[in-house]
Amino acid sequence: MNKKQVLSIILVFIVFFIYALPYLFLRQNCIISAWDNLDSYFIWYKILAKYGWFLPLNFEISELMNGVPRNVFHSELIFQVAIFNFLTPLKAYITVDLLSRFVGFLGTYLLLKDFILKHEQDNPLLLSGISLCFAFIPNLLTLTFLTILGQPLWLWAFLNIRKGNYKYYNWLVITLIPFCVNFELITPFFLSVIGGIWLFDLITKKKFNPIFLLSIFYCAFISFITIYRFIYISFFDKNFVPHRKDWSISLIQHFSQYSFLSSILKGINTQFLNNGENCAFTATKLVITPVFLFSLIYSAYKKSKKFFLPLFGLLIFYIIVSIIYGLGFHYEPLQAFIDKYEGLKQFQLTRYYFMLPMIGVLTFAISLEFLKENFRKFGKIFVLIFILSQIIYLFAQNPYITSNIRRYVTHEKINSENYALSYKEYLSEENFKLVKDYIGKPQNSYKIATIESIPFNVAAYNGFHSINGYLNLYPWETKQKLNKLNQKLIKQHLRNSIYLTIWGHQQIILPDENSFDTDVMREMGVEYLISSKIITQTKNSKLLFLKEFPPLQDKAYPIYLYKLLDK
């Protein structure tokens, strides 16, 4: 093992260790991103694990949204779902996070070494540095596992098969990765791009390459197996009507619509000039994009086809995806067209942007090689500075890192309410147990309504059976009842109407008795209301305040328990 290999191993170990420090030392006091993370996937998967790994197709999960079929969740074949059956929730989460980053590093390293930077195979320090720049992107949707971070390894395996390398490990990769991603976020889009590569070869090289084509269909087949529950509930369960029945993309995006040209510019600004969508954060704005644009322009000036052509090709891909994103999210005529076709509406063509974090790092890799080759005197220093700067920037953009530093190191006040709570404070298990003991009945014998100030689904995490919360697929009948319950709130503003009646993933109830219908609550079987704020009661209130449960942790929320009175 030479000096460069030793240094690269040390670098990788240091970065992974620094990233894992909050998990190692803070444990349940660690702040973990709640947005589309703790408030959703984490709680859903923990609740599923409570009932067991393999459940019947007709099984009901009663804690969420007044009871929903098991089939509305990802199947038990998915790694990030299954692992909650074998580890405690926090250990399962940490395992998914660290393992996904290791796979992201490994996949990027192999992709760079074998295809992108083939002339740098004897430079493990450069390959490791760039690979770290992908492995530690702020993957806010941690429990989507390899949806983003597995793409380089996936691409590496397909490119191996494309060039005639049919060894077992390539087939193993394209077999296993579908079990480690969220199908709806990446699989159709990634495989269509791979299919585009096959088609490009067919047109430009007259090369049919049947094994490569077979590998794409094989991966698609495996992917469909992983979503067997979704296929069943969508095409064979005649009793299930999804709440998305009311969806209208043009109405959901009503307050962020622009002209054709402005929509395109908005998409390019979001995805290319900034750090992308929060769901697929690219973190390219400060370092990668400037380095990429400089290398692109300078390679054109130098007439260096070796670098200009791949950089220009990646730029075209970036711009096309940005335009699709901009028009899909902001151009009303296109949205109105999509609304006419249920398949297009649910497919969400804009999700090609989930590939942009990987594309961004590939542009970075080629750009750094260009700088290294064309600025021989200072090129290596520039490359080192840019890689270290990007790693620092990644950490600075990750709320898991910054929130823990601000709270435990610099002791700053974080003004984001529930989203700045530690894991332990957010879930408040001890306090919810006090509530359960105070009520003194089996939790499956009564229902509750969760008032907005309580974090989404936390009551369900703690065993309560709630009529509302946050779920991206549930029965349309439940949505209709909740809309009736919130009729006063819905009539107050168009935003409320769109949020609750059209989109409907998150069903809130405000801490004001004037905003909801207690009769509908009673019809839905509600006996108790749980809130972290005092509910404003009407003159002839149908609510009886029972008890306040003060927070047991430093910054946690109190719990106010109310009983819904009989008529």
PDB file of N, CA and C in Angstrom, residues 9 61 143 160 184 191 241 308 334 420 425 479 512 523 561:
ATOM      1  N   ILE A   9      -7.271   6.581   2.627  1.00  0.00           N
ATOM      2  CA  ILE A   9      -8.001   5.833   3.654  1.00  0.00           C
ATOM      3  C   ILE A   9      -8.182   6.678   4.908  1.00  0.00           C
ATOM      4  N   ILE A  61     -53.552  -0.838   9.226  1.00  0.00           N
ATOM      5  CA  ILE A  61     -52.747  -0.124  10.210  1.00  0.00           C
ATOM      6  C   ILE A  61     -53.638   0.943  10.824  1.00  0.00           C
ATOM      7  N   LEU A 143     -34.375   8.156   4.765  1.00  0.00           N
ATOM      8  CA  LEU A 143     -34.970   6.822   4.721  1.00  0.00           C
ATOM      9  C   LEU A 143     -35.463   6.427   3.329  1.00  0.00           C
ATOM     10  N   ASN A 160     -20.820  -1.339 -16.980  1.00  0.00           N
ATOM     11  CA  ASN A 160     -20.008  -2.554 -17.117  1.00  0.00           C
ATOM     12  C   ASN A 160     -20.667  -3.549 -18.062  1.00  0.00           C
ATOM     13  N   GLU A 184     -40.943   5.073  -6.781  1.00  0.00           N
ATOM     14  CA  GLU A 184     -41.653   6.196  -7.385  1.00  0.00           C
ATOM     15  C   GLU A 184     -40.790   7.449  -7.531  1.00  0.00           C
ATOM     16  N   LEU A 191     -33.985   4.277 -15.045  1.00  0.00           N
ATOM     17  CA  LEU A 191     -33.969   3.234 -16.070  1.00  0.00           C
ATOM     18  C   LEU A 191     -34.272   3.802 -17.458  1.00  0.00           C
ATOM     19  N   VAL A 241     -60.156   3.632  -2.730  1.00  0.00           N
ATOM     20  CA  VAL A 241     -60.134   4.844  -3.553  1.00  0.00           C
ATOM     21  C   VAL A 241     -59.129   5.793  -2.903  1.00  0.00           C
ATOM     22  N   PHE A 308     -14.321  19.137 -23.132  1.00  0.00           N
ATOM     23  CA  PHE A 308     -15.476  19.963 -23.475  1.00  0.00           C
ATOM     24  C   PHE A 308     -16.704  19.122 -23.795  1.00  0.00           C
ATOM     25  N   LEU A 334     -49.153  23.520 -19.043  1.00  0.00           N
ATOM     26  CA  LEU A 334     -48.638  22.144 -19.000  1.00  0.00           C
ATOM     27  C   LEU A 334     -49.276  21.379 -17.853  1.00  0.00           C
ATOM     28  N   ALA A 420     -36.310  21.794  15.395  1.00  0.00           N
ATOM     29  CA  ALA A 420     -35.023  21.951  16.058  1.00  0.00           C
ATOM     30  C   ALA A 420     -34.934  21.114  17.325  1.00  0.00           C
ATOM     31  N   GLU A 425     -36.678  14.628  22.320  1.00  0.00           N
ATOM     32  CA  GLU A 425     -37.694  15.654  22.557  1.00  0.00           C
ATOM     33  C   GLU A 425     -38.803  15.571  21.516  1.00  0.00           C
ATOM     34  N   LYS A 479     -60.292  11.431   3.780  1.00  0.00           N
ATOM     35  CA  LYS A 479     -60.015  12.818   3.388  1.00  0.00           C
ATOM     36  C   LYS A 479     -61.308  13.634   3.349  1.00  0.00           C
ATOM     37  N   ASP A 512     -58.031  25.755  17.765  1.00  0.00           N
ATOM     38  CA  ASP A 512     -59.103  26.732  17.922  1.00  0.00           C
ATOM     39  C   ASP A 512     -60.411  26.017  17.617  1.00  0.00           C
ATOM     40  N   GLU A 523     -68.451  11.749  15.082  1.00  0.00           N
ATOM     41  CA  GLU A 523     -68.845  10.752  14.093  1.00  0.00           C
ATOM     42  C   GLU A 523     -67.677   9.855  13.692  1.00  0.00           C
ATOM     43  N   LEU A 561     -54.279  17.659  27.201  1.00  0.00           N
ATOM     44  CA  LEU A 561     -55.238  16.597  26.900  1.00  0.00           C
ATOM     45  C   LEU A 561     -56.663  17.103  27.109  1.00  0.00           C
TER      46      LEU A 561
END
